XYZ file of C-alpha atoms in Angstrom:
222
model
C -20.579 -20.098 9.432
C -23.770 -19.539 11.363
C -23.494 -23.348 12.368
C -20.059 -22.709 13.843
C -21.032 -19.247 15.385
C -24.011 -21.698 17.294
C -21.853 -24.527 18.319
C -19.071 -21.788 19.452
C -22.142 -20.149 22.086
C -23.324 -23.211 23.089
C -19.688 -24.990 24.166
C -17.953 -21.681 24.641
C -15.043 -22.552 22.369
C -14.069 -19.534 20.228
C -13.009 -21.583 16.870
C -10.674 -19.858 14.681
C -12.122 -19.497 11.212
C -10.585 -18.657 7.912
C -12.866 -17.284 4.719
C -11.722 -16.592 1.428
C -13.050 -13.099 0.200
C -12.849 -11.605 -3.498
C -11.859 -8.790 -4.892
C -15.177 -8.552 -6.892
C -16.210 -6.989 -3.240
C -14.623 -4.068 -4.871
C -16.375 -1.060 -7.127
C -15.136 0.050 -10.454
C -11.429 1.569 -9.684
C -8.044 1.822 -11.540
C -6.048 0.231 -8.319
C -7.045 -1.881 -5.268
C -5.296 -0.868 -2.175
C -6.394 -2.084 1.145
C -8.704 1.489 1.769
C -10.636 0.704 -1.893
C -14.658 1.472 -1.413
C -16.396 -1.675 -0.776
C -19.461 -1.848 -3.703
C -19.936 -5.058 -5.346
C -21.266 -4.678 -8.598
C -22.348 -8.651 -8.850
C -24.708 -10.480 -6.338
C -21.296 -13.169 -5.513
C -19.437 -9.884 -4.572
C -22.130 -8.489 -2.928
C -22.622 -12.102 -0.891
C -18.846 -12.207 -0.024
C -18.953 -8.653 1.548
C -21.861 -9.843 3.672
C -19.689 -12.169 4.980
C -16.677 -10.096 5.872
C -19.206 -7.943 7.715
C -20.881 -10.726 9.842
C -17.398 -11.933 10.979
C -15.858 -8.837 11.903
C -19.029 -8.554 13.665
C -19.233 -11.707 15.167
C -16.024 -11.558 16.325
C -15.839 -9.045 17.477
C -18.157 -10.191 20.116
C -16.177 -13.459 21.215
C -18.758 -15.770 18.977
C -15.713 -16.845 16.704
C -12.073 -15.733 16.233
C -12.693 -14.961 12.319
C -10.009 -13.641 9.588
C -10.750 -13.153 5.893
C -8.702 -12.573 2.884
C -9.495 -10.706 -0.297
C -8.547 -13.049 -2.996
C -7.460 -11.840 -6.217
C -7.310 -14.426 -9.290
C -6.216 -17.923 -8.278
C -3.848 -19.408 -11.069
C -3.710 -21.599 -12.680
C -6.271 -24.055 -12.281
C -6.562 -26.943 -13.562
C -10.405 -27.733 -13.215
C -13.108 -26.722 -14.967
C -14.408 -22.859 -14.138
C -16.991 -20.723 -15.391
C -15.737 -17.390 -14.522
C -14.155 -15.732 -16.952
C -10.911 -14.756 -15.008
C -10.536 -18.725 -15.688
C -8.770 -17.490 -19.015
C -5.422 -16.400 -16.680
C -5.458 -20.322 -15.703
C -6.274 -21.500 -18.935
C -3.110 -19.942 -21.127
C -1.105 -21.315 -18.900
C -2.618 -25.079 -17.901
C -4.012 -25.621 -22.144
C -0.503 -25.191 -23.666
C 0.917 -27.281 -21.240
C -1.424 -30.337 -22.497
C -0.505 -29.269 -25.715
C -3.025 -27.383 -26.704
C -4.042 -24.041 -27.750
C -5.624 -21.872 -24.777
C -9.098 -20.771 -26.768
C -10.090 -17.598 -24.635
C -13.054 -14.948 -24.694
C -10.922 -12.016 -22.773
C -9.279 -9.404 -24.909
C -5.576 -10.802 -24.978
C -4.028 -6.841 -23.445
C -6.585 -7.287 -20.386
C -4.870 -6.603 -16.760
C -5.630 -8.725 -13.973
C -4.510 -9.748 -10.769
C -3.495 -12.812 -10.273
C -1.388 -15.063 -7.124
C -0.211 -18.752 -7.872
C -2.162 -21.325 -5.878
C 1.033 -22.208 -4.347
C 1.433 -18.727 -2.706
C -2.033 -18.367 -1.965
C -1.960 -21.297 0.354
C 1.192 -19.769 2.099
C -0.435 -16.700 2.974
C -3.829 -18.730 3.993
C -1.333 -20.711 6.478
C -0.026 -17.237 7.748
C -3.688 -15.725 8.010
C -4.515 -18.414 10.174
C -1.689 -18.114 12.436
C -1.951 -14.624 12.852
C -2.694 -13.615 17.043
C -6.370 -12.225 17.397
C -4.733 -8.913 18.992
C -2.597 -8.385 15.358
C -5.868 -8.377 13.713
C -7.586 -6.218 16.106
C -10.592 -5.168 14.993
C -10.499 -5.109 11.287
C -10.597 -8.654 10.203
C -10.195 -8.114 6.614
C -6.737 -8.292 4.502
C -6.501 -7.482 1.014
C -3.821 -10.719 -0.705
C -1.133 -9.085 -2.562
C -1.317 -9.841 -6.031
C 0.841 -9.564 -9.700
C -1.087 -7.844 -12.555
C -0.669 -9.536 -15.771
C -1.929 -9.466 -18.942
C -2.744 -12.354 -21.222
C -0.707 -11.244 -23.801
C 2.143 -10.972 -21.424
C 0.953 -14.493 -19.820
C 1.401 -16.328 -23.320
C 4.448 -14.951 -24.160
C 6.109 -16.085 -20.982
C 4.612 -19.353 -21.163
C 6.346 -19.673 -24.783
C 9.693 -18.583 -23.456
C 9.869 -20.563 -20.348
C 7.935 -23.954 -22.286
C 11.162 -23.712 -24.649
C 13.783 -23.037 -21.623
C 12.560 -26.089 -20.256
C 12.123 -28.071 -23.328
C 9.013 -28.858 -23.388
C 6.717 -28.667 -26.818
C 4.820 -25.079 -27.258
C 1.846 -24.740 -29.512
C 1.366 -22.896 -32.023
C -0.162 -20.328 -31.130
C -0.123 -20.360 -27.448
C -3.485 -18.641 -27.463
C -5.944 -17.414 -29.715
C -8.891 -15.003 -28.613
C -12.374 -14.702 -30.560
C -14.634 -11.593 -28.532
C -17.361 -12.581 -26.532
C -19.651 -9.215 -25.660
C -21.037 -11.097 -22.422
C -17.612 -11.470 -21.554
C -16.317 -8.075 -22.519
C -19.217 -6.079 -20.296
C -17.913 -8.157 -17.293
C -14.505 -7.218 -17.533
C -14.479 -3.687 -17.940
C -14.794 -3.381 -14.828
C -12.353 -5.197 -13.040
C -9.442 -3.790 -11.710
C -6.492 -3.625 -13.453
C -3.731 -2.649 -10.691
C -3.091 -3.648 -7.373
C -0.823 -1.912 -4.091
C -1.285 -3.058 -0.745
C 0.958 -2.806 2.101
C -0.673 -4.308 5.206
C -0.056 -8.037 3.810
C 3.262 -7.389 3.644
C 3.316 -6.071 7.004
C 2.045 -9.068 8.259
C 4.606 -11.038 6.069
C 2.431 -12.138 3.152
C 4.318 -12.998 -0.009
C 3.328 -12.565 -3.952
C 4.759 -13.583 -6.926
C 7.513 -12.029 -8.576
C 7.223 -12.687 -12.080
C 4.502 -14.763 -14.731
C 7.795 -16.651 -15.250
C 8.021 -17.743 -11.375
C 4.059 -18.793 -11.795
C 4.298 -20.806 -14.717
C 7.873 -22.745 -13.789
C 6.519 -23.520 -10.318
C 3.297 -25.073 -12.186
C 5.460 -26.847 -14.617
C 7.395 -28.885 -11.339
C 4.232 -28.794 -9.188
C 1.764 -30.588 -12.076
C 1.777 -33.781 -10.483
C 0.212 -32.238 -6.928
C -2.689 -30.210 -8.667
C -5.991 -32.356 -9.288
């Protein structure tokens, strides 16, 4: 960023630049909404909030045109991850290989989440949003659909057996990891923003929708 910032001064081209913020920006509360305190309780939250501050900043005096997004949960992925909100991708993307999703989150835990195939639509619209929309607050909370993992593998069980496809047994099974469990007990479990959908943002409707447009999509995730 500072790289582009420098090569913006020195050819006085203001690039348009698009970073992908967390929610873990966020301090312990029931609901996110696009007001929410700003108090990272981990150093990569902390980190991304430094960011959000240097581009408002920064563009707000002409070095950059900069816009960043507050990313909830990306699912499902289909790569390796070390975080444990990877267990939202992983009882979805496991039983679809066939095999049981073995996860370390308590099974009733709400998060939210946004399909990778949404989340690129509303990147797309971020990016094409005009400077004077934004104004001066460069920051917009994604919309996002809390779910539970419970709720996650039972959906994944009806809609595997809509479509046919072989479902095993069980979907998921959970075994309690305290490293795990002092991490989530703080995340936030609901989510209402409007301004997104003021700009025309999008979110899932359903762990159903999710899960069916992974099931046609496979083929176009790595």
């Amino acid at each position: 960023m500072t790289a582009l910032r420098d090569w913006n001064r020195r050819t006085g081209i203001q690039s348009r630049f698009v970073f992908t913020s967390t929610n873990a920006v966020f301090g312990p509360t029931e609901t996110i909404t696009d007001d929410s305190k700003v108090m990272p309780r981990t150093s990569y939250g902390t980190a991304k909030a430094m960011c959000e501050l240097l581009i408002n900043d920064w563009s707000r005096r002409g070095f950059l045109d900069g816009r960043c997004t507050r990313m909830p949960a990306v699912i499902p992925r289909t790569t390796p991850n070390a975080s444990a909100a990877s267990a939202w991708s992983e009882v979805i993307a496991k039983p679809y290989d066939g095999v049981t999703a073995d996860l370390s989150v308590p099974m009733e835990t709400l998060l939210p989440v946004i399909s990778i195939f949404r989340m690129m639509d509303n990147l797309i619209r971020l990016h094409n949003i005009p400077d004077e929309v934004l104004g001066d607050d460069r920051v917009v909370v994604m919309p996002a659909l809390p779910i539970s993992l419970a709720e996650a593998a039972a959906e994944v069980e009806a809609v595997f057996k809509q479509r046919g496809r072989p479902v095993p047994i069980p979907v998921a099974s959970y075994e309690e990891d305290p490293q795990v469990a002092r991490i989530v007990k703080d995340w936030p479990p609901q989510h209402a923003v409007s301004r997104a959908f003021e700009l025309g943002w999008g979110v899932d409707r359903s762990v159903a929708e999710i899960i069916t447009l992974f099931i046609e999509n496979r083929t176009a995730l790595p």
